[in-house]
Short mmCIF file of C-alpha atoms in Angstrom, two decimals:
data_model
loop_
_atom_site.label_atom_id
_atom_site.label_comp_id
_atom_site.label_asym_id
_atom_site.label_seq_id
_atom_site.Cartn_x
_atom_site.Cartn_y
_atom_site.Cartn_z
CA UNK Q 1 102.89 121.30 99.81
CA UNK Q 2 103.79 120.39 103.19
CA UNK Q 3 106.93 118.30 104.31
CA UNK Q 4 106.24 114.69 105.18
CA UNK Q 5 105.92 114.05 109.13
CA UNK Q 6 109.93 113.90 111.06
CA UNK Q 7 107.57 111.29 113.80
CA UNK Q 8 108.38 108.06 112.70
CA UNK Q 9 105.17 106.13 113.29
CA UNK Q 10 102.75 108.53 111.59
CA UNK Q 11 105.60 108.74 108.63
CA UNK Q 12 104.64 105.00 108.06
CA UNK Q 13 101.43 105.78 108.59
CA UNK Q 14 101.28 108.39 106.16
CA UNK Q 15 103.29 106.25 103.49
CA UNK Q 16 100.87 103.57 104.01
CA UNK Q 17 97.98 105.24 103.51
CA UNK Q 18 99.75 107.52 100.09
CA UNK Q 19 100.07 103.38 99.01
CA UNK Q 20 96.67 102.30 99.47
CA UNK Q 21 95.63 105.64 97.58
CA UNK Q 22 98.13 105.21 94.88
CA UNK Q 23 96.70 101.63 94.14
CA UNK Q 24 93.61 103.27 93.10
CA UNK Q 25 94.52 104.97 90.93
CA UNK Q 26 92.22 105.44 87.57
CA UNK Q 27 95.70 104.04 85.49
CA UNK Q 28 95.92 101.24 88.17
CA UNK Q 29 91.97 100.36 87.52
CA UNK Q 30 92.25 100.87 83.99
CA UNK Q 31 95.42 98.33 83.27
CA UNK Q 32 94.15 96.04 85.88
CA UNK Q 33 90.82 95.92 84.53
CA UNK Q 34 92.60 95.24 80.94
CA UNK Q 35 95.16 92.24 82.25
CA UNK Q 36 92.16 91.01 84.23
CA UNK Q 37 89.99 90.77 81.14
CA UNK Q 38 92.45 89.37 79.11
CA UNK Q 39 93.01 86.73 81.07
CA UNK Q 40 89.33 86.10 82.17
CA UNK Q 41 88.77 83.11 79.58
CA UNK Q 42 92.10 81.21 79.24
CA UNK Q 43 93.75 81.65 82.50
CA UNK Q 44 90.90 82.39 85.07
CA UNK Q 45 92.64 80.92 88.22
CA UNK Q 46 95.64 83.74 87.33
CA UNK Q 47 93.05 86.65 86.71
CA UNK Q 48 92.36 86.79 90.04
CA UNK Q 49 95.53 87.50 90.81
CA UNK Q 50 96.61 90.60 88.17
CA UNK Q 51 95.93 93.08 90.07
CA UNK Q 52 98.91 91.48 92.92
CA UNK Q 53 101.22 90.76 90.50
CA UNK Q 54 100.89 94.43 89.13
CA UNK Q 55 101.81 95.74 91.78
CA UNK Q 56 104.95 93.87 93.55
CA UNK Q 57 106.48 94.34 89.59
CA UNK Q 58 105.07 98.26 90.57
CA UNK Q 59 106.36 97.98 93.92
CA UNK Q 60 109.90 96.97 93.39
CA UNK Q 61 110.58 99.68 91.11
CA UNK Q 62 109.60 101.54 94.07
CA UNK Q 63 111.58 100.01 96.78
CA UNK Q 64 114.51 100.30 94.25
CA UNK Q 65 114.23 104.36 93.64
CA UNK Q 66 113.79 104.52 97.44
CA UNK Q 67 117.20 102.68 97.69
CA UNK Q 68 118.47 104.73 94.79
CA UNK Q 69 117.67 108.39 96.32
CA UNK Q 70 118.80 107.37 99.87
CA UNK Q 71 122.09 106.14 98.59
CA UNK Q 72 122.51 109.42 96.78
CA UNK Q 73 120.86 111.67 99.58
CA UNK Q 74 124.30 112.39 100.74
CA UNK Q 75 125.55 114.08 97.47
CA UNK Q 76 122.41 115.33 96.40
CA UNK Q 77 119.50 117.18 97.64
CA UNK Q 78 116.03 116.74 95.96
CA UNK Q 79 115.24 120.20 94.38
CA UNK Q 80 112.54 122.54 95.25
CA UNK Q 81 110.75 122.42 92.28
CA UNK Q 82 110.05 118.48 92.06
CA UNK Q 83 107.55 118.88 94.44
CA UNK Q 84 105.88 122.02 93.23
CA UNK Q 85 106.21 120.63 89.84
CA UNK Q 86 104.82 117.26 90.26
CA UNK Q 87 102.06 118.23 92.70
CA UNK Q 88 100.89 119.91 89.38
CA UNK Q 89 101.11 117.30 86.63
CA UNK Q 90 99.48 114.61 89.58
CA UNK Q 91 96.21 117.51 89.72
CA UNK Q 92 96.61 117.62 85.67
CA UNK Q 93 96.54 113.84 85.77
CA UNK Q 94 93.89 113.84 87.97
CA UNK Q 95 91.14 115.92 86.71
CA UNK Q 96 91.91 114.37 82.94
CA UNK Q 97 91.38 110.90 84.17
CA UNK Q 98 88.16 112.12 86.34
CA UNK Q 99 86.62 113.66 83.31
CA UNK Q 100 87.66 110.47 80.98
CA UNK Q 101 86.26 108.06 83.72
CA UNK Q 102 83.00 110.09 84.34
CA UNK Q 103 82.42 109.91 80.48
CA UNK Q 104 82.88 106.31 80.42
CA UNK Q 105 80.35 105.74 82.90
CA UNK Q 106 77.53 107.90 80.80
CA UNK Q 107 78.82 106.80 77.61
CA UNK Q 108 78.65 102.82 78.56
CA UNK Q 109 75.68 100.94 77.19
CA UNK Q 110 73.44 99.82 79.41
CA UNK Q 111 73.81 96.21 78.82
CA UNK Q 112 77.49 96.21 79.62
CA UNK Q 113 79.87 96.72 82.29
CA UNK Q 114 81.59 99.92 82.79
CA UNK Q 115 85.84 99.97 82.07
CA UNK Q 116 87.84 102.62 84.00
CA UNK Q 117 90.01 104.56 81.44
CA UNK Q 118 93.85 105.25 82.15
CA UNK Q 119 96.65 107.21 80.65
CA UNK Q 120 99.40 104.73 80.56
CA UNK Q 121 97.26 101.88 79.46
CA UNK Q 122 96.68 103.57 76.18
CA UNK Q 123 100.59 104.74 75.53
CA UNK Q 124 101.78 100.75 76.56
CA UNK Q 125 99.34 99.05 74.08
CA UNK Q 126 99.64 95.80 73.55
CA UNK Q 127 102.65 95.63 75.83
CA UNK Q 128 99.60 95.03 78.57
CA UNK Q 129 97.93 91.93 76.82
CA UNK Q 130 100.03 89.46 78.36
CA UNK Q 131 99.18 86.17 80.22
CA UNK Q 132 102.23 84.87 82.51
CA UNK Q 133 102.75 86.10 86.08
CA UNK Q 134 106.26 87.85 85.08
CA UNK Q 135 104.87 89.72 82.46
CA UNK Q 136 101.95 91.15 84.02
CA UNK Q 137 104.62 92.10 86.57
CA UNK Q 138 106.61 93.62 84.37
CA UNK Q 139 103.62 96.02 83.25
CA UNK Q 140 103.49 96.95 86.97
CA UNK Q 141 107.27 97.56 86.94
CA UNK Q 142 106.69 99.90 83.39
CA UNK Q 143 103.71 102.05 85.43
CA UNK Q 144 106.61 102.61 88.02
CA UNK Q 145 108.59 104.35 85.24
CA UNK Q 146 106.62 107.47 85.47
CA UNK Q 147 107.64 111.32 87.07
CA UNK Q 148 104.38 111.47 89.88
CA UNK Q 149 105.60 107.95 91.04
CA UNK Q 150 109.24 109.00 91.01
CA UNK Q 151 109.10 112.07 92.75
CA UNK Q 152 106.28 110.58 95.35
CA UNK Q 153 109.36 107.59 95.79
CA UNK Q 154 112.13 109.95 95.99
CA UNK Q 155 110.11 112.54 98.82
CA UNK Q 156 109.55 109.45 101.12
CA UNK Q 157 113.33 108.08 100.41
CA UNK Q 158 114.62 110.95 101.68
CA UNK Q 159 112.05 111.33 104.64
CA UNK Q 160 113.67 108.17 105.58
CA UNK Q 161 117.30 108.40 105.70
CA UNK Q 162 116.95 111.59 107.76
CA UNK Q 163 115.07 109.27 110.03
CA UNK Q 164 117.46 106.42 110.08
CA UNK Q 165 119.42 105.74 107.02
CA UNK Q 166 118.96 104.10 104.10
CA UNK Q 167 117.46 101.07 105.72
CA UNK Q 168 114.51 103.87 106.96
CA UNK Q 169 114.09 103.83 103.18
CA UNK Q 170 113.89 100.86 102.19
CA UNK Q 171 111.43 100.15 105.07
CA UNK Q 172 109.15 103.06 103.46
CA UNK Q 173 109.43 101.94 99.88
CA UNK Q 174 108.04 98.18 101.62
CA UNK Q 175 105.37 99.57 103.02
CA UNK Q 176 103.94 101.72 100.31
CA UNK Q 177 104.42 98.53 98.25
CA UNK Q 178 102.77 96.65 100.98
CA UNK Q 179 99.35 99.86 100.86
CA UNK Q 180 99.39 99.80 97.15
CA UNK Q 181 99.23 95.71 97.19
CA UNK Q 182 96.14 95.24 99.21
CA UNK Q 183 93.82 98.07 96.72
CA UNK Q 184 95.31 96.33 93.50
CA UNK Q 185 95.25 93.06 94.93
CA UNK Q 186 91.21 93.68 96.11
CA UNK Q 187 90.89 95.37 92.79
CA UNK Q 188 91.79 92.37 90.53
CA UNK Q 189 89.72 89.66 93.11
CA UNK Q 190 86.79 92.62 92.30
CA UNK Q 191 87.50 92.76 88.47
CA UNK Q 192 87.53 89.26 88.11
CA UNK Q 193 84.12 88.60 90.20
CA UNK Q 194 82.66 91.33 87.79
CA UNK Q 195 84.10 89.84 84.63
CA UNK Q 196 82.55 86.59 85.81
CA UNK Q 197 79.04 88.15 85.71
CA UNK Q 198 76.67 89.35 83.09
CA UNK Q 199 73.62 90.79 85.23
CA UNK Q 200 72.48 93.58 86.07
CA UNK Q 201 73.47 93.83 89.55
CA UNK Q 202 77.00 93.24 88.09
CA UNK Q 203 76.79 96.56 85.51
CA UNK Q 204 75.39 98.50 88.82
CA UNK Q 205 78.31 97.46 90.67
CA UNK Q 206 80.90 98.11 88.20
CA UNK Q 207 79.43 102.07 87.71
CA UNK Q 208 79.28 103.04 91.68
CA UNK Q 209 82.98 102.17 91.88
CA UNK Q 210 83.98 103.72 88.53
CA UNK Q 211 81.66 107.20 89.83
CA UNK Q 212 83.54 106.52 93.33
CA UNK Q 213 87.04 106.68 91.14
CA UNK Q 214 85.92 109.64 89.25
CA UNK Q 215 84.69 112.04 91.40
CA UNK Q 216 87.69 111.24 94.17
CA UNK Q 217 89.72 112.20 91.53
CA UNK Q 218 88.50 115.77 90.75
CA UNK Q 219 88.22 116.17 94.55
CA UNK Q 220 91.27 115.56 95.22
CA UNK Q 221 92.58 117.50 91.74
CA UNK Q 222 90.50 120.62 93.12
CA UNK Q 223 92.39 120.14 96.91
CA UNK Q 224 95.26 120.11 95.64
CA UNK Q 225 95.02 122.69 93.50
CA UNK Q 226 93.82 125.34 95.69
CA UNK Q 227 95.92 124.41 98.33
CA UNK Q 228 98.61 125.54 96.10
CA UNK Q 229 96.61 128.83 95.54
CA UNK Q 230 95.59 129.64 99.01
CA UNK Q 231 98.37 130.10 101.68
CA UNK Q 232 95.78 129.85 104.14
CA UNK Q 233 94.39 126.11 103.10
CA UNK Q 234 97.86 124.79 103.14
CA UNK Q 235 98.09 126.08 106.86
CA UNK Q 236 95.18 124.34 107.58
CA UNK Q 237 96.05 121.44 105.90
CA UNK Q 238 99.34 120.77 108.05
CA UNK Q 239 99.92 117.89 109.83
CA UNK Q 240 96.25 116.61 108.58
CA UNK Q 241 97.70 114.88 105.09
CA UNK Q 242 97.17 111.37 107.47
CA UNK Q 243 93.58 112.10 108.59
CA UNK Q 244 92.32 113.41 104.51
CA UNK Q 245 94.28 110.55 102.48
CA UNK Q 246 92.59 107.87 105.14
CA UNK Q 247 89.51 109.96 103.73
CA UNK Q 248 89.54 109.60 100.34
CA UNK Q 249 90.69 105.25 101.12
CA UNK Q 250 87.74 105.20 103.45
CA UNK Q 251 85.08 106.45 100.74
CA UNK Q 252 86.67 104.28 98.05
CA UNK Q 253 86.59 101.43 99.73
CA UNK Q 254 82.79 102.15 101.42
CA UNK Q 255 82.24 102.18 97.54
CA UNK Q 256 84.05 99.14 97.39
CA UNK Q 257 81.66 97.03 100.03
CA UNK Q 258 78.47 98.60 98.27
CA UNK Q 259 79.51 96.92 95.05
CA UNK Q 260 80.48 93.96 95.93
CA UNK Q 261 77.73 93.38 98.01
CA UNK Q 262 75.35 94.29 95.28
CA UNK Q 263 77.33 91.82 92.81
CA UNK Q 264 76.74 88.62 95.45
CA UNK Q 265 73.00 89.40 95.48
CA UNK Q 266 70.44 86.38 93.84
CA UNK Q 267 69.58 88.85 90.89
CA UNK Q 268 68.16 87.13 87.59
CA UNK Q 269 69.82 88.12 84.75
CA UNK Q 270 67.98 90.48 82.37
CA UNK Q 271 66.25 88.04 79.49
CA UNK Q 272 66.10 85.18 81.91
#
């Protein structure tokens, strides 16, 4: 893997847009589409709004390992292996969940609205059916607790105090939270427009996003993975990590815009 930029504008770029990816994540969607659902009936007005609160409770976790790893830069140097080794279990992570979200789209009865499948989701349980803004924070905060996010936290941490200090950090950790906040924020405004249908222009929308997820995944599983094989892709891949992440954003959200302006069509429901 290469080293994050040393210029400090396309550094924030870079963490920016490695925010904005991270928020769509398939365990992001998943949990998200869970609290969202959850919530639909009793607490509507605050449904809309899940996806946000996820992730400042993820985001703080964030900022605080950033703060963390920069305070402890001095006496301690981030091993080699944390980035080998977690470049792995992220391409692991990401070809299971592209496989598990491509099966829920074929699997999903026709009549009903496809639901992304996560990881985490399924090991927190009923830890994610909660209904007050602090809680569904604290699920954000939970996700946080995980090695891909940790080591991703800790890269950028130390990017910044050789940039600056540990304010450089701190900055860093802010603006990934600030990237991951508008895809989970647009996310649970999108879940809860969805939830709040039952046509069929609603179930169409909910499976171009969900194929979007999937297939972005295993992409970027099979990138990753054979830039790790082949010396020569990695060379090629220098210094472009800012121009392919804005890549992968840009067709997620294009998926994004087709959805959600097939959902605000004047489609009769089926029956009607």
């Amino acid at each position: 893997m290469s080293p994050l930029p040393n210029d400090s504008l396309a550094l924030v770029l870079l963490v920016f847009v490695l925010g904005v990816k991270h928020g769509f994540d398939a365990d992001h969607l998943a949990t998200i589409d869970g609290l969202t659902r959850y919530n639909a009936r009793s607490r509507p007005r605050m449904a809309r709004f899940c996806g946000s609160l996820f992730s400042l409770g993820h985001g703080a976790v964030v900022v605080a390992i950033a703060l963390a790893v920069s305070l402890l830069s001095g006496s301690w140097a981030v091993p080699e292996w944390l980035e080998l080794s977690g470049a792995w279990i992220s391409i692991a992570f990401l070809t299971l969940l592209g496989l598990l979200n491509l099966r829920a789209v074929f699997a999903a009865p026709a009549h009903e609205l496809v639901r992304p499948v996560g990881l985490k989701g399924r090991w927190l349980g009923r830890l994610a059916r909660v209904s007050d803004p602090l809680g569904v924070a604290f699920v954000g905060a939970l996700f946080a607790l995980s090695f891909d996010t940790v080591s991703q936290a800790a890269l950028f941490a130390v990017a910044g105090v050789q940039a600056g200090g540990w304010q450089h950090a701190a900055g860093l950790g802010l603006v990934f939270m600030f990237g991951m906040l508008l895809a989970d924020g647009a996310n649970g405004l999108w879940m809860a427009r969805l939830i709040s249908r039952a046509d069929r222009v609603a179930r169409i929308a909910s499976r171009v996003m969900a194929l979007a997820v999937a297939g972005l995944s295993l992409l970027v599983a099979a990138y990753g993975a054979a830039r790790l094989a082949l010396p020569g892709l990695e060379a090629w891949g220098e210094g472009k990590e800012l121009l392919l992440g804005g890549g992968v954003i840009v067709v997620v959200f294009a998926s994004f815009l087709l959805g959600l302006q097939l959902a605000r069509r004047d489609v009769r429901p089926l029956g009607a």
